[in-house]
Each structure stands twice: as C-alpha cells, then as structure tokens.
Amino acid sequence: MAAMQLLGALGLLIYGMRMMSEALQKMAGPQLRHILAKMTTNRVTGMLTGTLVTCAVQSSSATTVMTVSFVSAGLLTLSQAISVIMGANIGTTLTAWIMSLGYNVDLTNIVFPSFLVGMILIYKKRHRYVGDFLFGTAFMFLSLVMLSATGKSLDLEHNEAVVSFFASFDTSSHLTIIAFLAIGTLITCIVQSSAAVMAITILLCSTGVLPIYLGIALVMGENIGTTATANLVALGANTQARRAALAHLLFNVFGVVWVLALFYPFVDMVCNLVGYDAKAGGQVERLPVVLAMFHTCFNVINTAILIGLIPQMQRVVCWLLPDKSQAQKEEFRLQYIQTNLVQTPEIAVLQAQKETAAFAERVGQMFDMVQQLFAEKKDKQFGELFSQIEQEEDHTDRMEIEIARYLEQVSNGHLSDETKQKIRRMMREISELESIGDSCYKLARTLQRKHEEGKTFNEHQTAQLLSLMTLCRNSIRQMQTVMHGHCSKHDIRDSFRIENDINQMRNSLKTENVQAVNNQEYDYIIGSIYVDMINELEKLGDYVVNVVEARFGWS
C-alpha cells in the first residue's frame, strides 16, 4: 500500500506540473513566443529569458522543447537557443526549492483553497486557463504533502534492511558516485521527469537512509537524464533543432564532469552554505535544502563558466552534427513543420505560419520559372525547365496535403477561438497557394504546347504577355510580404488595384485578339494559345488576392 501511495503521489506530481505548464503556455502563449524571440538579443538576456520562462512554466523540459521548436521554425538562432537552454537549467532549480519547502512546511492550507478557486474559474470559461493553472498547483502541492506523509509512514530510518543496504555503499569512492549518477540518469530517461526523480531523492534523504553524497550523485544524473526529452523530440527535426538539443546535453555533461573532479570539496562547500555537516550527519530536516542548494549552485556555476563559450559550443555541435549533403537538401521536405514537435497550439500555429510563408515563396519561385520558360528558345533548356516546373507542381500538392494534415492534428486539441480562426485562415491560404502552383503548371503546359507546335507570339503579343506577367509578379511579391507577417507594411487596396488592372488588361487583350484573328494578323491556333495564357494569368491573380484576403482575415 505504501508503494502504491508513493507511485500515486509521483504520478500526481508529474500530472500537476504538466497541467501547470500547459495552462501557463496557453495563457501566455503569444507573449511567451515574443519573449523568446525578442529578449534573446545577446547571451545574457537569452539566459535570463530562459530562467524566467522556466520559473514560470515549472519545467525545463517544456522550455527546452519550446526552444528546439523555435529553432526548427527559424525563430531563434542556435546561439540564442543555447543561451536560453542555459537559463532553463537555472530556472528549473526553483522546482527543487518548492519540493524542499514541501518537506519543511505544511502545504495543506494552500491545496484546498486552490482547488476551490480553480474549479470556480474553470466553470467560468473566460478564466479557465487560470483555473487549470491553480488546479495544477494544487495537485503539485498535494503530491508533495502525500510524499512527505508516505515517507514518514514508511519509517525507513528504523528499517534495518534499508539502512544497511545504503550503508553498504562506500560514499568515499568515486566509483560509487558514478554508479548512482548513472542510476539517476537512467531513471530520469525512463520516467521523462527529473522532478519525479528529484522527489524520490529528497524523500530518501529526508528520512536519513540515503547519504547526502549519493543523493547528490542522483541529482547530477537527473541533470543529464532530463536532456533526453528534447533530444528525443528533435530526432525528426531539422539539423539546427537537433544541434540545440545536443547543446543541452553537452552543457549538462560538461557540468557533471567538472563537479566529479571536485566532488567532495564542492559538496562540502554546499553543505556548509546551509549549515549541514556532511561528515557528522544528523539534522536530516536540512537535507532537502542541501539538495536544492546543490542543484542551484551546480547550474549557476556551470552557466557562469560556459556562457562566455557559446560560440565554441556552437562550433562543437556543428562539428558533431554537420549539414546534410546537397542531394538530401533537394529532396522534398517541409522546412519548419515536424509533427513530433507539436507541444502547444501557439508553437504549432507558429510553425504552420512559417511553413505557409515558405509555401508562398515556393510558388513565387515557380512563377519565376514560368517567366524564364516564356523567354526560352532552346529545346534542351526548355525541356529541363519544364521538368523542374512539373516537379515543383508535385511538391506544391504535397505541401498542401502535409500542412493541412498538420493543421487538422492541431485542431484536435483544446484551442482558443483566436487560434481556431488562425487555423481556418491558413487552411484557406494553403488551398489558394496550391491553386497558384496549378496555374503556374497550366501556363507551363500551354507554353509547351506552343513550343511543340512550333508557334511563336508576335512582338505585340509578347509585349502584352510580359506586361501581364509583371503585374502578376508584383501581386505575388505583395502576397509574400503579407505572408511573412508584415500586414502592417501592406495596404490590401494595393493588391486589389493590381487585380483590377489584370482584369481590365485581360478584357482588352481578349477583345484585341478576336479582331487580330479576324484580320488574319496571326492564325487561330496561336490566338487560342495566347488567350489561354491571358485567362490563366488572370486566374492566378485572383488566387493571389484570395491568399492576401485570407491572411488579413477577410471572408
């Protein structure tokens, strides 16, 4: 029964911390994103940002995974991410202090009011995320109360078998310390929660059965094990994201190495800071504070050592994870979306927005190819260029499907009305962008038909089509500006004016074409191809405006 109570309390602790983290990210999702993006101008501000965010969300794994996601989405550079990750390691020490508080202060008076207020706020949907946060806090504190009570009920300090088991280890041997470090690493990798392992460590130390040296060895292992979450998440991500996750691992491994070299003097120094004598023992009520102090000193000093070496760390991880070959880069793959990186709706929407902007760039490049094809005369170059456009058309189809699937996956979560609206707009955007790709391919096929039949446009037709293409290209440029999040820099009426110019030009050119064919200025076949080009360019202009309207939120 005691074992079940212990496991249940640990499960409640993990659930409560996860609930707190997710609620806070939903409450401050956009602000959290902007904080990470704006407040990382240098390594010190990046470190402070990581510290504050982790203190807020109570999870270094959440901050690190968010950081890896932002690197994957191109929002943070690798050096910025490393500084944020360093700060996340400092911020996570707050969790250890809260746990040590749970073993020295009665938290029951906080738990039940938090449940009551949280329930009221959840039913008032306007503040449901605040209610979720309070519920998570209450669960976390309740689990600490349960762990403390379970630890006391076990009465381990009077259990001869347990006491003799831990006493059998030679705490003066580095091999023993390394063995417990490995155990801490392994357990943390398995349970995917350094907080849970820290809770077990504090429980064992607070009863006096686990010597402080072995408890600190477990804490060191937790620091390495907690990096597994970000590294697992980054496995399917791009190279920069995997480098950021690897930097987290290297940071903690480096800290463990230098602490091992100075282990006993360093631990004694930490014990002296809180007034505990590691050699004499006793005063077990201070051991949770010793563990929290060690965790803080370890991460603060490690950050102080490495924050000036971020460029060197960046070079090391780039050397360990080099860029893929050019051939691999040319294979179709979404740039910013990796489905295994979906953590919160805000991160997911950000990735989708970046990918949609990349989609707009891709169809713009596809239209540039059509313009080149229009001017190409040589058979070999014409064929190669047409094949590239054909391949790009296939890629645009796949991009639409992949982004749509991703957005559908995101839609299955609990989303705010604003986020739902963003997803609906992006669904429309990718549909219209794919239509632009289809139009580019149809234009290329029309030019191929002209090329195969050995027909040529006269000077007037060529000049008019070039003018129409220029209008379409200008419209695409404006669309790309809007898609990159610069709506404030663009007046939507400019897009409408270009669309109107395209429509008027389409009407006048079609009328001219009828007269020219009747006057036998050119034959019917080239006239038909000419009109097909005009009609498709006009459709392309409509699709471009539809994308701009969707981004501005016009129905």
PDB file of C-alpha atoms in Angstrom, residues 120-387:
ATOM      1  CA  ILE A 120     -14.839  28.201  -9.983  1.00  0.00           C
ATOM      2  CA  LEU A 121     -12.566  29.689 -12.647  1.00  0.00           C
ATOM      3  CA  ILE A 122     -12.771  26.566 -14.843  1.00  0.00           C
ATOM      4  CA  TYR A 123     -16.560  26.779 -14.859  1.00  0.00           C
ATOM      5  CA  LYS A 124     -16.230  30.469 -15.749  1.00  0.00           C
ATOM      6  CA  LYS A 125     -14.800  29.654 -19.180  1.00  0.00           C
ATOM      7  CA  ARG A 126     -13.324  33.105 -19.597  1.00  0.00           C
ATOM      8  CA  HIS A 127     -10.656  32.286 -16.974  1.00  0.00           C
ATOM      9  CA  ARG A 128     -10.437  28.523 -17.473  1.00  0.00           C
ATOM     10  CA  TYR A 129      -6.669  28.561 -18.094  1.00  0.00           C
ATOM     11  CA  VAL A 130      -6.076  30.347 -14.778  1.00  0.00           C
ATOM     12  CA  GLY A 131      -8.256  27.676 -13.162  1.00  0.00           C
ATOM     13  CA  ASP A 132      -6.214  24.927 -14.830  1.00  0.00           C
ATOM     14  CA  PHE A 133      -3.037  26.554 -13.527  1.00  0.00           C
ATOM     15  CA  LEU A 134      -4.400  26.664  -9.961  1.00  0.00           C
ATOM     16  CA  PHE A 135      -5.545  23.037 -10.254  1.00  0.00           C
ATOM     17  CA  GLY A 136      -2.051  22.030 -11.411  1.00  0.00           C
ATOM     18  CA  THR A 137      -0.508  23.963  -8.499  1.00  0.00           C
ATOM     19  CA  ALA A 138      -2.879  22.292  -6.044  1.00  0.00           C
ATOM     20  CA  PHE A 139      -2.087  18.836  -7.456  1.00  0.00           C
ATOM     21  CA  MET A 140       1.647  19.523  -7.193  1.00  0.00           C
ATOM     22  CA  PHE A 141       1.434  20.707  -3.575  1.00  0.00           C
ATOM     23  CA  LEU A 142      -0.940  17.849  -2.668  1.00  0.00           C
ATOM     24  CA  SER A 143       1.527  15.334  -4.108  1.00  0.00           C
ATOM     25  CA  LEU A 144       4.323  16.855  -2.004  1.00  0.00           C
ATOM     26  CA  VAL A 145       2.158  16.570   1.100  1.00  0.00           C
ATOM     27  CA  MET A 146       1.416  12.929   0.198  1.00  0.00           C
ATOM     28  CA  LEU A 147       5.098  12.167  -0.443  1.00  0.00           C
ATOM     29  CA  SER A 148       6.094  13.674   2.895  1.00  0.00           C
ATOM     30  CA  ALA A 149       3.364  11.729   4.714  1.00  0.00           C
ATOM     31  CA  THR A 150       4.264   8.490   2.899  1.00  0.00           C
ATOM     32  CA  GLY A 151       7.940   8.960   3.727  1.00  0.00           C
ATOM     33  CA  LYS A 152       7.129   9.386   7.417  1.00  0.00           C
ATOM     34  CA  SER A 153       4.780   6.380   7.419  1.00  0.00           C
ATOM     35  CA  LEU A 154       7.447   4.156   5.863  1.00  0.00           C
ATOM     36  CA  ASP A 155       9.710   4.889   8.861  1.00  0.00           C
ATOM     37  CA  LEU A 156      12.713   3.953   6.733  1.00  0.00           C
ATOM     38  CA  GLU A 157      15.224   5.295   9.230  1.00  0.00           C
ATOM     39  CA  HIS A 158      14.243   2.410  11.557  1.00  0.00           C
ATOM     40  CA  ASN A 159      14.163  -0.224   8.800  1.00  0.00           C
ATOM     41  CA  GLU A 160      17.400  -2.124   9.309  1.00  0.00           C
ATOM     42  CA  ALA A 161      17.342  -3.749   5.864  1.00  0.00           C
ATOM     43  CA  VAL A 162      17.044  -0.424   4.042  1.00  0.00           C
ATOM     44  CA  VAL A 163      19.559   1.340   6.284  1.00  0.00           C
ATOM     45  CA  SER A 164      22.109  -1.465   5.924  1.00  0.00           C
ATOM     46  CA  PHE A 165      21.580  -1.562   2.142  1.00  0.00           C
ATOM     47  CA  PHE A 166      22.519   2.091   1.635  1.00  0.00           C
ATOM     48  CA  ALA A 167      25.197   1.877   4.332  1.00  0.00           C
ATOM     49  CA  SER A 168      26.876  -0.880   2.326  1.00  0.00           C
ATOM     50  CA  PHE A 169      27.917   1.639  -0.338  1.00  0.00           C
ATOM     51  CA  ASP A 170      31.284   3.332   0.055  1.00  0.00           C
ATOM     52  CA  THR A 171      30.410   7.031  -0.188  1.00  0.00           C
ATOM     53  CA  SER A 172      34.116   7.948  -0.298  1.00  0.00           C
ATOM     54  CA  SER A 173      34.593   6.098  -3.612  1.00  0.00           C
ATOM     55  CA  HIS A 174      34.201   7.897  -6.942  1.00  0.00           C
ATOM     56  CA  LEU A 175      33.030   4.587  -8.472  1.00  0.00           C
ATOM     57  CA  THR A 176      30.013   4.573  -6.141  1.00  0.00           C
ATOM     58  CA  ILE A 177      29.241   8.185  -7.009  1.00  0.00           C
ATOM     59  CA  ILE A 178      29.449   7.424 -10.741  1.00  0.00           C
ATOM     60  CA  ALA A 179      27.214   4.350 -10.298  1.00  0.00           C
ATOM     61  CA  PHE A 180      24.492   6.418  -8.581  1.00  0.00           C
ATOM     62  CA  LEU A 181      24.920   9.137 -11.206  1.00  0.00           C
ATOM     63  CA  ALA A 182      24.240   6.518 -13.890  1.00  0.00           C
ATOM     64  CA  ILE A 183      21.191   5.268 -11.954  1.00  0.00           C
ATOM     65  CA  GLY A 184      19.807   8.810 -11.726  1.00  0.00           C
ATOM     66  CA  THR A 185      20.363   9.315 -15.461  1.00  0.00           C
ATOM     67  CA  LEU A 186      18.682   6.038 -16.402  1.00  0.00           C
ATOM     68  CA  ILE A 187      15.631   6.517 -14.178  1.00  0.00           C
ATOM     69  CA  THR A 188      15.120  10.084 -15.431  1.00  0.00           C
ATOM     70  CA  CYS A 189      15.358   8.926 -19.058  1.00  0.00           C
ATOM     71  CA  ILE A 190      12.722   6.271 -18.358  1.00  0.00           C
ATOM     72  CA  VAL A 191      10.187   8.371 -16.446  1.00  0.00           C
ATOM     73  CA  GLN A 192      10.881  11.524 -18.536  1.00  0.00           C
ATOM     74  CA  SER A 193      10.601  13.703 -15.445  1.00  0.00           C
ATOM     75  CA  SER A 194      13.547  14.989 -13.437  1.00  0.00           C
ATOM     76  CA  ALA A 195      11.022  16.389 -10.927  1.00  0.00           C
ATOM     77  CA  ALA A 196       9.768  12.892 -10.076  1.00  0.00           C
ATOM     78  CA  VAL A 197      13.302  11.568  -9.547  1.00  0.00           C
ATOM     79  CA  MET A 198      14.173  14.653  -7.510  1.00  0.00           C
ATOM     80  CA  ALA A 199      11.112  13.981  -5.329  1.00  0.00           C
ATOM     81  CA  ILE A 200      12.261  10.390  -4.696  1.00  0.00           C
ATOM     82  CA  THR A 201      15.784  11.606  -3.889  1.00  0.00           C
ATOM     83  CA  ILE A 202      14.502  14.214  -1.426  1.00  0.00           C
ATOM     84  CA  LEU A 203      12.205  11.608   0.151  1.00  0.00           C
ATOM     85  CA  LEU A 204      15.069   9.148   0.713  1.00  0.00           C
ATOM     86  CA  CYS A 205      17.438  11.815   2.006  1.00  0.00           C
ATOM     87  CA  SER A 206      14.838  13.387   4.308  1.00  0.00           C
ATOM     88  CA  THR A 207      14.381  10.055   6.075  1.00  0.00           C
ATOM     89  CA  GLY A 208      18.122   9.837   6.678  1.00  0.00           C
ATOM     90  CA  VAL A 209      18.638   6.475   4.926  1.00  0.00           C
ATOM     91  CA  LEU A 210      20.294   7.869   1.767  1.00  0.00           C
ATOM     92  CA  PRO A 211      23.668   9.541   2.414  1.00  0.00           C
ATOM     93  CA  ILE A 212      23.878  13.083   1.036  1.00  0.00           C
ATOM     94  CA  TYR A 213      26.774  12.216  -1.298  1.00  0.00           C
ATOM     95  CA  LEU A 214      24.688   9.526  -3.014  1.00  0.00           C
ATOM     96  CA  GLY A 215      21.640  11.797  -3.144  1.00  0.00           C
ATOM     97  CA  ILE A 216      23.692  14.486  -4.878  1.00  0.00           C
ATOM     98  CA  ALA A 217      25.020  11.874  -7.321  1.00  0.00           C
ATOM     99  CA  LEU A 218      21.399  11.050  -8.214  1.00  0.00           C
ATOM    100  CA  VAL A 219      20.690  14.785  -8.734  1.00  0.00           C
ATOM    101  CA  MET A 220      23.665  15.028 -11.112  1.00  0.00           C
ATOM    102  CA  GLY A 221      22.285  12.073 -13.058  1.00  0.00           C
ATOM    103  CA  GLU A 222      18.892  13.783 -13.247  1.00  0.00           C
ATOM    104  CA  ASN A 223      20.543  16.760 -14.933  1.00  0.00           C
ATOM    105  CA  ILE A 224      21.819  14.515 -17.720  1.00  0.00           C
ATOM    106  CA  GLY A 225      18.651  12.394 -17.950  1.00  0.00           C
ATOM    107  CA  THR A 226      16.380  15.426 -18.355  1.00  0.00           C
ATOM    108  CA  THR A 227      18.093  16.254 -21.672  1.00  0.00           C
ATOM    109  CA  ALA A 228      16.641  13.071 -23.175  1.00  0.00           C
ATOM    110  CA  THR A 229      13.225  14.705 -23.694  1.00  0.00           C
ATOM    111  CA  ALA A 230      14.479  17.434 -26.033  1.00  0.00           C
ATOM    112  CA  ASN A 231      16.823  15.049 -27.868  1.00  0.00           C
ATOM    113  CA  LEU A 232      14.013  12.545 -28.482  1.00  0.00           C
ATOM    114  CA  VAL A 233      11.696  15.313 -29.685  1.00  0.00           C
ATOM    115  CA  ALA A 234      14.393  16.656 -32.022  1.00  0.00           C
ATOM    116  CA  LEU A 235      15.109  13.295 -33.692  1.00  0.00           C
ATOM    117  CA  GLY A 236      12.768  14.011 -36.615  1.00  0.00           C
ATOM    118  CA  ALA A 237      13.501  17.735 -36.732  1.00  0.00           C
ATOM    119  CA  ASN A 238      15.935  19.681 -38.889  1.00  0.00           C
ATOM    120  CA  THR A 239      19.666  19.882 -38.228  1.00  0.00           C
ATOM    121  CA  GLN A 240      19.543  23.165 -36.288  1.00  0.00           C
ATOM    122  CA  ALA A 241      16.915  21.806 -33.887  1.00  0.00           C
ATOM    123  CA  ARG A 242      18.961  18.659 -33.256  1.00  0.00           C
ATOM    124  CA  ARG A 243      22.026  20.813 -32.625  1.00  0.00           C
ATOM    125  CA  ALA A 244      20.131  22.833 -29.999  1.00  0.00           C
ATOM    126  CA  ALA A 245      19.058  19.629 -28.215  1.00  0.00           C
ATOM    127  CA  LEU A 246      22.621  18.278 -28.375  1.00  0.00           C
ATOM    128  CA  ALA A 247      23.940  21.546 -26.880  1.00  0.00           C
ATOM    129  CA  HIS A 248      21.642  20.950 -23.886  1.00  0.00           C
ATOM    130  CA  LEU A 249      23.192  17.506 -23.374  1.00  0.00           C
ATOM    131  CA  LEU A 250      26.779  18.798 -23.739  1.00  0.00           C
ATOM    132  CA  PHE A 251      26.097  21.623 -21.274  1.00  0.00           C
ATOM    133  CA  ASN A 252      24.964  19.244 -18.532  1.00  0.00           C
ATOM    134  CA  VAL A 253      27.622  16.606 -19.265  1.00  0.00           C
ATOM    135  CA  PHE A 254      30.344  19.258 -19.003  1.00  0.00           C
ATOM    136  CA  GLY A 255      28.936  20.369 -15.636  1.00  0.00           C
ATOM    137  CA  VAL A 256      28.852  16.812 -14.316  1.00  0.00           C
ATOM    138  CA  VAL A 257      32.487  16.219 -15.405  1.00  0.00           C
ATOM    139  CA  TRP A 258      33.923  19.224 -13.567  1.00  0.00           C
ATOM    140  CA  VAL A 259      31.784  18.576 -10.471  1.00  0.00           C
ATOM    141  CA  LEU A 260      33.010  14.952 -10.382  1.00  0.00           C
ATOM    142  CA  ALA A 261      36.597  16.236 -10.458  1.00  0.00           C
ATOM    143  CA  LEU A 262      35.875  18.438  -7.406  1.00  0.00           C
ATOM    144  CA  PHE A 263      33.076  16.343  -5.968  1.00  0.00           C
ATOM    145  CA  TYR A 264      33.795  16.081  -2.243  1.00  0.00           C
ATOM    146  CA  PRO A 265      35.143  19.630  -1.696  1.00  0.00           C
ATOM    147  CA  PHE A 266      32.256  21.043  -3.744  1.00  0.00           C
ATOM    148  CA  VAL A 267      29.577  19.073  -1.857  1.00  0.00           C
ATOM    149  CA  ASP A 268      31.125  20.032   1.477  1.00  0.00           C
ATOM    150  CA  MET A 269      31.073  23.687   0.417  1.00  0.00           C
ATOM    151  CA  VAL A 270      27.359  23.451  -0.459  1.00  0.00           C
ATOM    152  CA  CYS A 271      26.609  21.731   2.865  1.00  0.00           C
ATOM    153  CA  ASN A 272      28.413  24.492   4.752  1.00  0.00           C
ATOM    154  CA  LEU A 273      26.241  27.100   2.987  1.00  0.00           C
ATOM    155  CA  VAL A 274      23.126  25.654   4.663  1.00  0.00           C
ATOM    156  CA  GLY A 275      24.813  24.771   7.942  1.00  0.00           C
ATOM    157  CA  TYR A 276      24.914  20.990   7.462  1.00  0.00           C
ATOM    158  CA  ASP A 277      27.924  18.850   8.344  1.00  0.00           C
ATOM    159  CA  ALA A 278      28.213  16.091   5.729  1.00  0.00           C
ATOM    160  CA  LYS A 279      30.784  14.186   7.776  1.00  0.00           C
ATOM    161  CA  ALA A 280      28.919  14.197  11.087  1.00  0.00           C
ATOM    162  CA  GLY A 281      25.439  13.589   9.619  1.00  0.00           C
ATOM    163  CA  GLY A 282      22.256  14.208  11.619  1.00  0.00           C
ATOM    164  CA  GLN A 283      19.940  17.186  11.034  1.00  0.00           C
ATOM    165  CA  VAL A 284      18.079  15.242   8.298  1.00  0.00           C
ATOM    166  CA  GLU A 285      15.488  18.009   8.046  1.00  0.00           C
ATOM    167  CA  ARG A 286      18.131  20.126   6.311  1.00  0.00           C
ATOM    168  CA  LEU A 287      18.951  17.557   3.626  1.00  0.00           C
ATOM    169  CA  PRO A 288      16.154  18.638   1.204  1.00  0.00           C
ATOM    170  CA  VAL A 289      17.575  22.172   1.406  1.00  0.00           C
ATOM    171  CA  VAL A 290      21.098  20.828   0.748  1.00  0.00           C
ATOM    172  CA  LEU A 291      19.878  19.077  -2.407  1.00  0.00           C
ATOM    173  CA  ALA A 292      18.087  22.218  -3.625  1.00  0.00           C
ATOM    174  CA  MET A 293      21.174  24.348  -2.882  1.00  0.00           C
ATOM    175  CA  PHE A 294      23.455  21.896  -4.723  1.00  0.00           C
ATOM    176  CA  HIS A 295      21.133  21.885  -7.732  1.00  0.00           C
ATOM    177  CA  THR A 296      21.203  25.698  -7.796  1.00  0.00           C
ATOM    178  CA  CYS A 297      24.977  26.036  -7.326  1.00  0.00           C
ATOM    179  CA  PHE A 298      25.655  23.378  -9.942  1.00  0.00           C
ATOM    180  CA  ASN A 299      23.580  25.077 -12.653  1.00  0.00           C
ATOM    181  CA  VAL A 300      24.537  28.672 -11.795  1.00  0.00           C
ATOM    182  CA  ILE A 301      28.280  27.972 -11.746  1.00  0.00           C
ATOM    183  CA  ASN A 302      28.085  25.796 -14.861  1.00  0.00           C
ATOM    184  CA  THR A 303      26.269  28.597 -16.699  1.00  0.00           C
ATOM    185  CA  ALA A 304      28.795  31.186 -15.462  1.00  0.00           C
ATOM    186  CA  ILE A 305      31.621  29.037 -16.868  1.00  0.00           C
ATOM    187  CA  LEU A 306      30.026  28.278 -20.245  1.00  0.00           C
ATOM    188  CA  ILE A 307      28.077  31.443 -21.092  1.00  0.00           C
ATOM    189  CA  GLY A 308      31.253  33.021 -22.462  1.00  0.00           C
ATOM    190  CA  LEU A 309      31.950  29.919 -24.554  1.00  0.00           C
ATOM    191  CA  ILE A 310      28.685  29.788 -26.529  1.00  0.00           C
ATOM    192  CA  PRO A 311      30.458  30.330 -29.918  1.00  0.00           C
ATOM    193  CA  GLN A 312      32.782  27.424 -29.113  1.00  0.00           C
ATOM    194  CA  MET A 313      29.814  25.229 -28.077  1.00  0.00           C
ATOM    195  CA  GLN A 314      28.116  26.150 -31.333  1.00  0.00           C
ATOM    196  CA  ARG A 315      31.172  25.074 -33.329  1.00  0.00           C
ATOM    197  CA  VAL A 316      31.349  21.769 -31.415  1.00  0.00           C
ATOM    198  CA  VAL A 317      27.705  20.833 -32.038  1.00  0.00           C
ATOM    199  CA  CYS A 318      28.011  21.904 -35.701  1.00  0.00           C
ATOM    200  CA  TRP A 319      31.042  19.634 -35.991  1.00  0.00           C
ATOM    201  CA  LEU A 320      29.228  16.738 -34.321  1.00  0.00           C
ATOM    202  CA  LEU A 321      26.097  17.277 -36.456  1.00  0.00           C
ATOM    203  CA  PRO A 322      27.228  18.543 -39.884  1.00  0.00           C
ATOM    204  CA  ASP A 323      24.792  19.717 -42.568  1.00  0.00           C
ATOM    205  CA  LYS A 324      23.275  17.094 -44.803  1.00  0.00           C
ATOM    206  CA  SER A 325      24.524  16.691 -48.351  1.00  0.00           C
ATOM    207  CA  GLN A 326      23.148  18.915 -51.078  1.00  0.00           C
ATOM    208  CA  ALA A 327      21.372  15.949 -52.634  1.00  0.00           C
ATOM    209  CA  GLN A 328      19.462  15.334 -49.418  1.00  0.00           C
ATOM    210  CA  LYS A 329      18.559  19.013 -49.174  1.00  0.00           C
ATOM    211  CA  GLU A 330      16.971  18.914 -52.612  1.00  0.00           C
ATOM    212  CA  GLU A 331      14.568  16.165 -51.561  1.00  0.00           C
ATOM    213  CA  PHE A 332      11.067  17.313 -50.708  1.00  0.00           C
ATOM    214  CA  ARG A 333      10.643  18.040 -47.039  1.00  0.00           C
ATOM    215  CA  LEU A 334       8.773  20.661 -45.081  1.00  0.00           C
ATOM    216  CA  GLN A 335      11.188  23.191 -43.614  1.00  0.00           C
ATOM    217  CA  TYR A 336       9.528  24.149 -40.348  1.00  0.00           C
ATOM    218  CA  ILE A 337       6.886  21.548 -39.524  1.00  0.00           C
ATOM    219  CA  GLN A 338       7.847  18.360 -37.744  1.00  0.00           C
ATOM    220  CA  THR A 339       4.802  16.606 -36.323  1.00  0.00           C
ATOM    221  CA  ASN A 340       6.704  15.252 -33.325  1.00  0.00           C
ATOM    222  CA  LEU A 341       7.429  18.831 -32.218  1.00  0.00           C
ATOM    223  CA  VAL A 342       3.793  19.743 -31.594  1.00  0.00           C
ATOM    224  CA  GLN A 343       3.712  20.813 -27.943  1.00  0.00           C
ATOM    225  CA  THR A 344       1.283  23.698 -27.623  1.00  0.00           C
ATOM    226  CA  PRO A 345      -1.138  25.324 -30.081  1.00  0.00           C
ATOM    227  CA  GLU A 346       0.963  28.511 -30.157  1.00  0.00           C
ATOM    228  CA  ILE A 347       4.105  26.666 -31.252  1.00  0.00           C
ATOM    229  CA  ALA A 348       2.116  24.604 -33.749  1.00  0.00           C
ATOM    230  CA  VAL A 349       0.464  27.685 -35.280  1.00  0.00           C
ATOM    231  CA  LEU A 350       3.830  29.446 -35.463  1.00  0.00           C
ATOM    232  CA  GLN A 351       5.370  26.502 -37.323  1.00  0.00           C
ATOM    233  CA  ALA A 352       2.409  26.347 -39.705  1.00  0.00           C
ATOM    234  CA  GLN A 353       2.625  30.105 -40.386  1.00  0.00           C
ATOM    235  CA  LYS A 354       6.334  29.831 -41.172  1.00  0.00           C
ATOM    236  CA  GLU A 355       5.667  26.848 -43.435  1.00  0.00           C
ATOM    237  CA  THR A 356       2.826  28.675 -45.208  1.00  0.00           C
ATOM    238  CA  ALA A 357       5.148  31.642 -45.808  1.00  0.00           C
ATOM    239  CA  ALA A 358       7.704  29.193 -47.259  1.00  0.00           C
ATOM    240  CA  PHE A 359       4.888  27.811 -49.448  1.00  0.00           C
ATOM    241  CA  ALA A 360       4.283  31.355 -50.768  1.00  0.00           C
ATOM    242  CA  GLU A 361       7.995  31.700 -51.562  1.00  0.00           C
ATOM    243  CA  ARG A 362       7.910  28.388 -53.398  1.00  0.00           C
ATOM    244  CA  VAL A 363       5.012  29.306 -55.685  1.00  0.00           C
ATOM    245  CA  GLY A 364       6.710  32.665 -56.329  1.00  0.00           C
ATOM    246  CA  GLN A 365       9.841  30.837 -57.478  1.00  0.00           C
ATOM    247  CA  MET A 366       7.635  28.591 -59.609  1.00  0.00           C
ATOM    248  CA  PHE A 367       6.169  31.646 -61.352  1.00  0.00           C
ATOM    249  CA  ASP A 368       9.707  32.937 -61.989  1.00  0.00           C
ATOM    250  CA  MET A 369      10.416  29.623 -63.749  1.00  0.00           C
ATOM    251  CA  VAL A 370       7.335  30.172 -65.936  1.00  0.00           C
ATOM    252  CA  GLN A 371       8.680  33.589 -66.928  1.00  0.00           C
ATOM    253  CA  GLN A 372      12.021  32.004 -67.826  1.00  0.00           C
ATOM    254  CA  LEU A 373      10.208  29.317 -69.815  1.00  0.00           C
ATOM    255  CA  PHE A 374       8.323  32.019 -71.713  1.00  0.00           C
ATOM    256  CA  ALA A 375      11.633  33.522 -72.886  1.00  0.00           C
ATOM    257  CA  GLU A 376      13.446  30.196 -73.508  1.00  0.00           C
ATOM    258  CA  LYS A 377      14.029  29.205 -77.154  1.00  0.00           C
ATOM    259  CA  LYS A 378      16.452  26.255 -76.975  1.00  0.00           C
ATOM    260  CA  ASP A 379      14.892  22.803 -76.881  1.00  0.00           C
ATOM    261  CA  LYS A 380      17.193  21.259 -74.256  1.00  0.00           C
ATOM    262  CA  GLN A 381      16.938  24.137 -71.754  1.00  0.00           C
ATOM    263  CA  PHE A 382      13.185  24.398 -72.398  1.00  0.00           C
ATOM    264  CA  GLY A 383      12.714  20.698 -71.583  1.00  0.00           C
ATOM    265  CA  GLU A 384      14.806  20.880 -68.399  1.00  0.00           C
ATOM    266  CA  LEU A 385      12.962  23.958 -67.186  1.00  0.00           C
ATOM    267  CA  PHE A 386       9.559  22.397 -67.897  1.00  0.00           C
ATOM    268  CA  SER A 387      10.597  19.276 -65.945  1.00  0.00           C
TER     269      SER A 387
END
